[in-house]
Tab-separated table of C-alpha atoms and ligand atoms in Angstrom:
chain	number	residue	atom	x	y	z
A	1	MET	CA	24.787	19.594	-1.310
A	2	ASN	CA	26.334	16.282	-2.233
A	3	ALA	CA	24.367	14.212	0.384
A	4	ASP	CA	24.374	11.129	-1.843
A	5	ARG	CA	27.993	11.175	-3.033
A	6	ASN	CA	28.186	7.605	-1.741
A	7	LEU	CA	24.730	6.266	-2.647
A	8	ILE	CA	24.016	4.432	-5.999
A	9	THR	CA	21.682	6.783	-7.783
A	10	ILE	CA	18.138	5.814	-8.049
A	11	THR	CA	16.095	8.766	-7.435
A	12	SER	CA	16.768	12.750	-7.029
A	13	ARG	CA	16.107	13.381	-3.376
A	14	PRO	CA	15.560	17.006	-1.858
A	15	ASP	CA	18.272	18.545	0.526
A	16	PRO	CA	17.167	17.715	3.863
A	17	VAL	CA	18.550	15.222	6.034
A	18	PHE	CA	15.979	14.001	8.428
A	19	VAL	CA	17.063	13.017	12.048
A	20	GLU	CA	13.984	12.478	13.958
A	21	GLY	CA	10.292	11.979	14.038
A	22	GLN	CA	7.470	11.767	16.060
A	23	GLY	CA	3.625	11.335	15.317
A	24	SER	CA	2.776	13.616	12.068
A	25	TRP	CA	6.214	15.581	12.278
A	26	LEU	CA	9.613	15.274	10.756
A	27	VAL	CA	12.632	17.178	12.075
A	28	ASP	CA	15.775	17.887	9.435
A	29	GLU	CA	19.357	18.298	10.781
A	30	ASP	CA	18.848	22.185	10.724
A	31	GLY	CA	15.850	21.746	13.256
A	32	LYS	CA	13.568	22.605	10.729
A	33	ARG	CA	10.101	20.726	11.299
A	34	TYR	CA	7.711	19.435	8.462
A	35	LEU	CA	4.292	18.117	9.078
A	36	ASP	CA	4.376	14.859	6.973
A	37	LEU	CA	1.501	13.855	4.877
A	38	VAL	CA	3.732	11.236	3.144
A	39	GLN	CA	4.586	9.141	5.962
A	40	GLY	CA	7.042	6.950	4.317
A	41	TRP	CA	4.648	6.284	1.334
A	42	ALA	CA	1.787	5.334	3.421
A	43	VAL	CA	3.765	3.333	5.678
A	44	ASN	CA	3.983	4.866	8.926
A	45	SER	CA	0.058	4.034	9.981
A	46	LEU	CA	0.803	5.200	13.462
A	47	GLY	CA	3.007	8.019	12.673
A	48	HIS	CA	6.578	8.174	13.291
A	49	SER	CA	8.156	6.463	16.046
A	50	PRO	CA	5.286	5.612	18.013
A	51	ALA	CA	5.956	4.261	21.497
A	52	LEU	CA	4.166	0.926	20.961
A	53	ILE	CA	6.775	0.229	18.235
A	54	ALA	CA	9.623	1.062	19.817
A	55	GLU	CA	8.086	-1.108	22.810
A	56	ALA	CA	7.488	-4.001	20.655
A	57	LEU	CA	11.055	-3.942	19.242
A	58	GLN	CA	12.947	-3.620	22.360
A	59	ALA	CA	10.731	-6.082	24.397
A	60	GLN	CA	11.337	-8.702	21.315
A	61	ALA	CA	15.105	-7.851	20.500
A	62	ALA	CA	15.842	-8.511	23.840
A	63	ARG	CA	13.893	-11.727	24.227
A	64	LEU	CA	14.327	-13.652	20.779
A	65	LEU	CA	15.456	-12.030	17.802
A	66	ASN	CA	15.963	-14.753	15.090
A	67	PRO	CA	15.412	-18.499	15.764
A	68	GLY	CA	15.462	-18.958	11.872
A	69	PRO	CA	12.628	-19.279	8.938
A	70	ALA	CA	12.495	-23.095	9.476
A	71	TYR	CA	11.477	-22.815	13.214
A	72	TYR	CA	8.155	-21.514	14.969
A	73	ASN	CA	8.431	-18.517	17.043
A	74	ARG	CA	5.770	-17.108	18.882
A	75	PRO	CA	4.985	-13.490	17.354
A	76	MET	CA	4.670	-15.336	14.036
A	77	LEU	CA	2.045	-17.611	14.918
A	78	ASP	CA	0.217	-15.015	16.983
A	79	LEU	CA	0.344	-12.502	14.184
A	80	ALA	CA	-0.750	-14.953	11.453
A	81	ALA	CA	-3.912	-15.951	14.071
A	82	ARG	CA	-4.818	-12.542	14.575
A	83	LEU	CA	-4.649	-11.597	10.775
A	84	THR	CA	-6.970	-14.711	10.197
A	85	GLU	CA	-9.507	-13.662	13.136
A	86	LEU	CA	-9.733	-9.988	11.411
A	87	SER	CA	-9.924	-11.246	7.710
A	88	CYS	CA	-11.837	-13.568	5.614
A	89	PHE	CA	-8.543	-15.693	5.032
A	90	ASP	CA	-7.334	-18.913	6.637
A	91	ARG	CA	-3.495	-18.998	5.977
A	92	VAL	CA	-0.704	-16.469	6.032
A	93	PHE	CA	2.855	-16.345	5.019
A	94	LEU	CA	4.914	-13.472	6.415
A	95	CYS	CA	7.744	-11.677	4.498
A	96	SER	CA	9.542	-8.451	4.229
A	97	SER	CA	8.393	-6.295	1.257
A	98	GLY	CA	5.093	-5.916	-0.723
A	99	ALA	CA	6.670	-7.053	-4.165
A	100	GLU	CA	7.782	-10.127	-2.144
A	101	ALA	CA	4.348	-10.697	-0.923
A	102	ASN	CA	3.000	-10.353	-4.516
A	103	GLU	CA	5.489	-12.750	-5.937
A	104	GLY	CA	4.168	-15.408	-3.589
A	105	ALA	CA	0.741	-14.819	-4.609
A	106	VAL	CA	1.853	-15.266	-8.004
A	107	LYS	CA	3.460	-18.245	-7.114
A	108	LEU	CA	0.598	-19.463	-5.305
A	109	ALA	CA	-1.674	-18.815	-8.302
A	110	ARG	CA	0.764	-20.578	-10.599
A	111	ARG	CA	0.866	-23.752	-8.181
A	112	TRP	CA	-2.704	-23.957	-7.935
A	113	GLY	CA	-2.922	-23.328	-11.828
A	114	SER	CA	-0.626	-26.328	-12.536
A	115	LYS	CA	-2.239	-28.812	-10.011
A	116	ARG	CA	-5.996	-27.739	-10.464
A	117	ARG	CA	-6.360	-25.815	-13.788
A	118	GLY	CA	-4.299	-27.751	-16.450
A	119	GLY	CA	-1.054	-25.845	-16.103
A	120	ALA	CA	-2.911	-22.417	-16.029
A	121	HIS	CA	-0.316	-19.569	-15.187
A	122	GLU	CA	-1.176	-16.365	-16.483
A	123	VAL	CA	-1.921	-13.346	-14.232
A	124	VAL	CA	-4.128	-10.792	-15.805
A	125	SER	CA	-3.405	-7.229	-14.348
A	126	PHE	CA	-4.505	-3.665	-14.645
A	127	GLU	CA	-3.225	-0.600	-16.636
A	128	HIS	CA	-1.375	2.043	-14.576
A	129	SER	CA	-1.195	-0.769	-11.816
A	130	PHE	CA	1.701	-0.952	-9.578
A	131	HIS	CA	2.831	-4.163	-7.934
A	132	GLY	CA	6.596	-3.725	-6.682
A	133	ARG	CA	9.969	-3.768	-8.197
A	134	THR	CA	10.866	-7.188	-8.588
A	135	MET	CA	11.277	-8.119	-12.327
A	136	ALA	CA	8.001	-10.015	-12.405
A	137	MET	CA	6.044	-7.524	-10.148
A	138	MET	CA	7.318	-4.681	-12.806
A	139	SER	CA	5.902	-7.029	-15.536
A	140	ALA	CA	3.146	-7.315	-13.735
A	141	SER	CA	2.622	-3.682	-13.158
A	142	GLY	CA	0.799	-1.773	-15.586
A	143	LYS	CA	2.925	1.656	-15.219
A	144	PRO	CA	4.244	3.260	-18.730
A	145	GLY	CA	7.282	2.508	-19.976
A	146	TRP	CA	8.143	-0.196	-17.559
A	147	SER	CA	8.666	-2.945	-19.705
A	148	GLU	CA	11.322	-1.081	-21.561
A	149	ILE	CA	13.804	-0.385	-18.495
A	150	TYR	CA	15.425	-4.063	-18.269
A	151	PRO	CA	14.352	-6.298	-21.032
A	152	PRO	CA	13.446	-9.390	-21.381
A	153	MET	CA	10.744	-9.224	-18.977
A	154	PRO	CA	9.262	-12.194	-17.350
A	155	ALA	CA	6.487	-13.720	-19.199
A	156	GLY	CA	3.301	-14.577	-18.077
A	157	PHE	CA	1.843	-10.808	-17.494
A	158	SER	CA	1.066	-9.992	-21.113
A	159	LYS	CA	-2.521	-9.277	-20.286
A	160	LYS	CA	-3.408	-5.924	-19.057
A	161	ALA	CA	-7.361	-4.989	-18.589
A	162	ARG	CA	-8.487	-1.384	-17.837
A	163	LEU	CA	-9.968	-0.396	-14.183
A	164	ASN	CA	-13.788	-0.265	-14.436
A	165	ASP	CA	-14.008	-1.866	-17.429
A	166	ILE	CA	-15.122	-5.612	-16.834
A	167	GLY	CA	-15.424	-6.287	-20.496
A	168	SER	CA	-11.706	-5.726	-20.741
A	169	VAL	CA	-11.120	-8.181	-17.961
A	170	GLU	CA	-13.295	-10.577	-19.713
A	171	ARG	CA	-11.792	-10.487	-23.050
A	172	ALA	CA	-8.177	-10.601	-21.148
A	173	ILE	CA	-8.966	-13.971	-19.168
A	174	GLY	CA	-8.267	-16.839	-21.145
A	175	PRO	CA	-7.584	-20.609	-20.775
A	176	ASP	CA	-3.882	-20.041	-19.235
A	177	THR	CA	-5.165	-17.524	-16.886
A	178	ALA	CA	-4.666	-18.525	-13.298
A	179	ALA	CA	-5.371	-14.949	-11.541
A	180	VAL	CA	-6.614	-11.554	-11.562
A	181	MET	CA	-4.425	-9.060	-9.790
A	182	ILE	CA	-6.065	-5.966	-8.529
A	183	GLU	CA	-5.580	-2.727	-6.591
A	184	LEU	CA	-8.911	-1.806	-5.397
A	185	VAL	CA	-7.550	1.835	-5.173
A	186	GLN	CA	-4.661	2.469	-7.669
A	187	GLY	CA	-2.194	4.302	-5.074
A	188	GLU	CA	0.735	5.058	-7.144
A	189	ALA	CA	-1.380	5.849	-10.144
A	190	GLY	CA	-2.977	8.591	-8.399
A	191	VAL	CA	-5.635	7.148	-6.258
A	192	ASN	CA	-7.921	5.998	-9.086
A	193	ILE	CA	-10.586	4.138	-7.195
A	194	ALA	CA	-12.616	1.107	-8.687
A	195	ASP	CA	-16.150	1.319	-8.826
A	196	PRO	CA	-18.174	-0.825	-6.424
A	197	GLY	CA	-20.202	-2.496	-9.415
A	198	PHE	CA	-17.394	-3.395	-11.468
A	199	VAL	CA	-15.562	-5.065	-8.187
A	200	ARG	CA	-18.621	-6.936	-7.661
A	201	GLU	CA	-18.921	-7.877	-11.419
A	202	LEU	CA	-15.073	-8.845	-11.257
A	203	SER	CA	-15.604	-11.236	-8.336
A	204	ALA	CA	-18.599	-13.016	-9.936
A	205	LEU	CA	-16.402	-13.208	-13.360
A	206	THR	CA	-13.496	-14.721	-11.402
A	207	THR	CA	-15.539	-17.264	-9.486
A	208	GLU	CA	-17.251	-18.252	-12.776
A	209	ARG	CA	-13.967	-18.413	-14.690
A	210	GLN	CA	-12.255	-20.386	-11.907
A	211	VAL	CA	-9.589	-17.933	-11.752
A	212	LEU	CA	-8.134	-16.542	-8.349
A	213	LEU	CA	-9.109	-12.986	-7.397
A	214	ILE	CA	-5.835	-11.315	-5.993
A	215	ALA	CA	-6.345	-8.095	-4.008
A	216	ASP	CA	-2.691	-6.193	-3.594
A	217	GLU	CA	-3.671	-4.245	-0.257
A	218	VAL	CA	-0.170	-3.610	0.239
A	219	GLN	CA	-1.088	0.074	0.157
A	220	THR	CA	-4.762	-0.064	0.886
A	221	GLY	CA	-4.749	-2.690	3.938
A	222	ILE	CA	-4.529	-2.144	7.607
A	223	GLY	CA	-6.957	0.975	8.202
A	224	ARG	CA	-5.488	2.974	5.178
A	225	CYS	CA	-9.081	3.275	3.677
A	226	GLY	CA	-11.021	3.663	6.960
A	227	HIS	CA	-11.466	-0.273	7.239
A	228	ALA	CA	-9.233	-2.888	8.169
A	229	PHE	CA	-8.915	-4.045	4.387
A	230	ALA	CA	-10.310	-1.937	1.452
A	231	HIS	CA	-12.556	-5.088	-0.135
A	232	GLU	CA	-14.523	-4.909	2.982
A	233	LEU	CA	-15.884	-1.736	1.561
A	234	TYR	CA	-16.935	-3.451	-1.613
A	235	ASP	CA	-18.470	-6.349	0.213
A	236	VAL	CA	-16.206	-9.353	-1.771
A	237	GLU	CA	-13.911	-11.620	-0.639
A	238	PRO	CA	-11.071	-12.012	-2.912
A	239	ASP	CA	-8.967	-15.611	-2.740
A	240	VAL	CA	-5.859	-13.929	-2.012
A	241	MET	CA	-4.653	-10.942	-0.297
A	242	THR	CA	-1.284	-9.004	-0.041
A	243	LEU	CA	-0.498	-6.442	2.866
A	244	ALA	CA	2.557	-4.643	3.111
A	245	LYS	CA	3.591	-0.940	4.091
A	246	GLY	CA	0.778	0.063	6.928
A	247	ILE	CA	1.213	-3.618	8.579
A	248	GLY	CA	4.744	-2.824	9.661
A	249	GLY	CA	4.044	0.930	10.493
A	250	GLY	CA	7.524	1.448	9.359
A	251	VAL	CA	9.461	-1.922	9.533
A	252	PRO	CA	9.837	-4.398	6.789
A	253	LEU	CA	6.989	-6.444	6.938
A	254	ALA	CA	4.480	-8.015	4.292
A	255	ALA	CA	1.885	-10.756	4.475
A	256	LEU	CA	0.297	-12.975	1.915
A	257	LEU	CA	-3.308	-14.240	2.901
A	258	CYS	CA	-5.455	-16.770	1.091
A	259	LYS	CA	-8.202	-18.985	1.642
A	260	GLU	CA	-8.009	-22.615	2.750
A	261	ARG	CA	-8.389	-24.304	-0.473
A	262	PHE	CA	-5.826	-22.426	-2.213
A	263	ASN	CA	-3.303	-23.269	0.560
A	264	CYS	CA	-1.475	-25.494	-2.042
A	265	PHE	CA	2.559	-24.859	-1.615
A	266	GLU	CA	4.241	-27.937	-1.224
A	267	PRO	CA	7.128	-27.801	1.519
A	268	GLY	CA	10.029	-26.073	-0.129
A	269	ASP	CA	8.185	-24.208	-2.605
A	270	GLN	CA	8.176	-20.984	-1.018
A	271	GLY	CA	10.293	-19.404	1.589
A	272	GLY	CA	13.026	-16.816	2.792
A	273	THR	CA	15.663	-15.881	5.306
A	274	TYR	CA	13.262	-13.443	7.078
A	275	CYS	CA	10.195	-15.065	6.769
A	276	GLY	CA	8.307	-14.753	9.768
A	277	ASN	CA	11.312	-13.412	12.036
A	278	PRO	CA	9.898	-12.524	15.572
A	279	LEU	CA	11.354	-8.925	15.494
A	280	MET	CA	9.139	-8.060	12.518
A	281	ALA	CA	6.129	-10.114	13.596
A	282	ALA	CA	5.849	-8.515	17.034
A	283	VAL	CA	5.649	-5.029	15.453
A	284	GLY	CA	3.046	-6.156	12.802
A	285	LEU	CA	1.118	-7.726	15.819
A	286	ALA	CA	1.316	-4.494	18.138
A	287	VAL	CA	0.377	-2.355	14.771
A	288	VAL	CA	-2.551	-4.357	13.787
A	289	ASN	CA	-4.055	-4.687	17.421
A	290	GLU	CA	-3.919	-0.940	17.714
A	291	VAL	CA	-5.410	-0.232	14.401
A	292	CYS	CA	-8.333	-2.717	15.030
A	293	ARG	CA	-8.990	-1.912	18.554
A	294	ASP	CA	-12.207	-0.426	19.361
A	295	GLY	CA	-13.115	2.915	17.963
A	296	PHE	CA	-9.760	3.628	16.045
A	297	LEU	CA	-11.009	3.003	12.446
A	298	ALA	CA	-14.134	4.986	13.190
A	299	THR	CA	-11.849	7.882	14.206
A	300	VAL	CA	-9.848	7.312	10.942
A	301	ARG	CA	-12.923	7.914	8.921
A	302	GLN	CA	-13.956	10.823	10.948
A	303	ARG	CA	-10.355	12.329	10.270
A	304	ALA	CA	-10.535	11.483	6.503
A	305	GLN	CA	-14.033	12.998	6.278
A	306	ARG	CA	-12.606	16.445	7.677
A	307	LEU	CA	-9.513	16.083	5.526
A	308	ALA	CA	-11.672	15.376	2.502
A	309	GLU	CA	-13.961	18.595	3.301
A	310	GLY	CA	-10.802	20.716	3.581
A	311	MET	CA	-9.784	19.631	0.442
A	312	GLN	CA	-13.084	20.366	-1.454
A	313	SER	CA	-12.695	24.256	0.072
A	314	LEU	CA	-9.101	24.106	-1.417
A	315	VAL	CA	-10.724	22.954	-4.667
A	316	ARG	CA	-13.145	25.819	-4.955
A	317	GLU	CA	-10.768	28.468	-3.531
A	318	HIS	CA	-7.931	27.564	-5.983
A	319	GLY	CA	-10.171	26.427	-8.986
A	320	LEU	CA	-8.443	23.080	-8.980
A	321	ILE	CA	-10.065	19.946	-10.704
A	322	GLY	CA	-11.227	18.018	-8.024
A	323	GLU	CA	-10.394	15.553	-4.691
A	324	ARG	CA	-10.992	12.216	-4.335
A	325	GLY	CA	-9.944	9.335	-2.270
A	326	VAL	CA	-10.817	6.499	0.579
A	327	GLY	CA	-10.177	6.906	3.559
A	328	LEU	CA	-6.710	8.608	4.355
A	329	LEU	CA	-5.605	7.834	0.990
A	330	ARG	CA	-6.459	10.947	-0.966
A	331	ALA	CA	-5.692	12.842	-4.219
A	332	LEU	CA	-5.925	16.711	-5.271
A	333	VAL	CA	-6.237	17.013	-9.298
A	334	LEU	CA	-4.591	20.417	-10.340
A	335	PRO	CA	-5.588	21.791	-13.781
A	336	ASP	CA	-2.408	22.037	-14.824
A	337	ASP	CA	1.167	19.947	-14.470
A	338	ARG	CA	2.667	21.864	-11.431
A	339	ALA	CA	2.302	18.985	-8.751
A	340	ALA	CA	6.101	18.882	-8.651
A	341	GLN	CA	6.349	22.873	-8.171
A	342	VAL	CA	3.609	22.517	-5.353
A	343	VAL	CA	5.552	19.818	-3.592
A	344	GLU	CA	8.673	22.107	-3.722
A	345	ALA	CA	6.882	24.972	-2.403
A	346	ALA	CA	5.351	23.149	0.586
A	347	ARG	CA	8.605	21.585	1.574
A	348	GLY	CA	10.208	24.960	1.528
A	349	LEU	CA	7.558	27.051	3.525
A	350	GLU	CA	9.003	28.736	6.584
A	351	PRO	CA	8.770	28.319	9.573
A	352	THR	CA	7.171	24.686	8.929
A	353	GLY	CA	7.280	22.565	5.864
A	354	LEU	CA	4.528	20.314	4.403
A	355	LEU	CA	5.725	16.945	2.715
A	356	LEU	CA	3.532	16.209	0.075
A	357	ASN	CA	3.714	13.606	-2.879
A	358	ALA	CA	3.074	14.119	-6.711
A	359	PRO	CA	2.580	10.879	-8.200
A	360	ARG	CA	1.617	12.140	-11.558
A	361	PRO	CA	2.299	15.776	-13.018
A	362	ASN	CA	-0.943	16.838	-12.323
A	363	LEU	CA	-1.798	15.220	-9.068
A	364	LEU	CA	-0.889	15.342	-5.152
A	365	ARG	CA	-1.161	12.601	-3.280
A	366	LEU	CA	-1.988	12.656	0.780
A	367	MET	CA	-1.305	9.642	2.957
A	368	PRO	CA	-0.983	10.822	6.401
A	369	ALA	CA	-0.859	8.846	9.651
A	370	LEU	CA	-3.927	7.371	10.527
A	371	THR	CA	-2.852	9.026	14.056
A	372	ILE	CA	-3.066	12.740	12.396
A	373	SER	CA	-5.129	15.031	14.552
A	374	GLU	CA	-7.823	17.155	13.825
A	375	ALA	CA	-5.452	20.154	14.286
A	376	GLU	CA	-3.058	18.938	12.480
A	377	ILE	CA	-5.242	18.126	9.395
A	378	ASP	CA	-6.458	21.861	9.849
A	379	GLU	CA	-2.511	23.044	9.849
A	380	ALA	CA	-1.647	20.970	7.024
A	381	LEU	CA	-4.790	22.339	5.055
A	382	ARG	CA	-3.370	25.817	5.968
A	383	LEU	CA	0.061	24.899	4.805
A	384	LEU	CA	-1.290	23.544	1.419
A	385	ASP	CA	-3.292	26.399	0.719
A	386	LEU	CA	-0.056	28.648	1.151
A	387	ALA	CA	1.736	26.443	-1.206
A	388	LEU	CA	-1.075	26.445	-3.495
A	389	ARG	CA	-0.801	30.150	-3.828
B	401	PLP	C1	4.109	-0.029	-2.406
B	401	PLP	C2	3.318	-0.896	-3.148
B	401	PLP	C3	4.148	-2.366	-3.483
B	401	PLP	C4	5.542	-2.651	-3.429
B	401	PLP	O1	5.805	-2.662	-2.007
B	401	PLP	P1	7.109	-2.778	-1.874
B	401	PLP	O2	7.290	-2.766	-0.177
B	401	PLP	O3	7.917	-1.725	-1.762
B	401	PLP	O4	8.041	-4.010	-2.243
B	401	PLP	C5	3.116	-3.172	-4.305
B	401	PLP	N1	2.038	-2.996	-4.478
B	401	PLP	C6	1.159	-1.900	-4.099
B	401	PLP	C7	-0.061	-1.422	-4.301
B	401	PLP	C8	1.993	-0.849	-3.328
B	401	PLP	O5	1.504	0.360	-3.144
């Protein structure tokens, strides 16, 4: 099949062409159904095509599509107010992608560094981290090989610390450091979880050394880890946080949040044509209100528990290395490098396929909709068992 004859080559995609999605299910052009545990890479927090998003889009599109980023609109103000109410942050900048939000966080850190810290501008990040695909975010990411694709890379990201090694962060912070940027659970690297003790020490260290702590919660935020934000699990308050993926539930929406004392952009320092556009903000508000309504996150935690227990049984039955995760961001570690084969086998199962992701050669990542049912979890585990055979 030459489906992508007209697309610029960026990756190799499997053959199915998807035409429909409902909840945890996708349907391709041949009518085959797939139970989807990828969900647009942890984006579709409420599953495929939820009525709540369709309604928010329709109502807002008919009412006011785009007054422009230089004017206020009601959904922009309401979403910013809701996010500050739900979090420890005071100020919000809305944009369209995780990379854009992270760029905004780095700009904010550099602005703060130039105003308050004598020109400090370096951002310390972590080995194996993933912060997006703009040039600066590729430079900030600790993905092996990424500095060689598009040289020269933007400067200011030369220090990479090691997750759960506070000494490596101490050594990386210097007089020019403005911020430390961290994913509390490294998603793309294979669900590597920061230790609670490490995160508390990191928070104390950044406070003591007067550098910003930026939590990249693009993947972990908005209920993915069973709480509104993953940092709540660690009982720390970052200075700056970024959100994307789950906040839009499938539409391009992202946010940069900060405490009042870091609200230091001058007018004109930051912006963008789609920043705060009401169509996306209306969806974000609907998603956030749903995920943070009474009982929703408790159910996510129960579902996560069920999935984790099922995965542990698979580990025992198939002699796998292990299972880990936080909430509905989970990974299965295989004894050898056959994750890509399992992904293919799972997709090819008949009559129903299973969609999984393999961020590493020996590791499968599961990131179902937060709305996945118990029956769908059991079905996913049954299909996964078949694929592993
Ligand atoms: C996906 C991701 C990004 C990049 O988000 P985009 O919307 O693709 O730009 C940044 N950080 C983390 C932790 C992510 O998982």
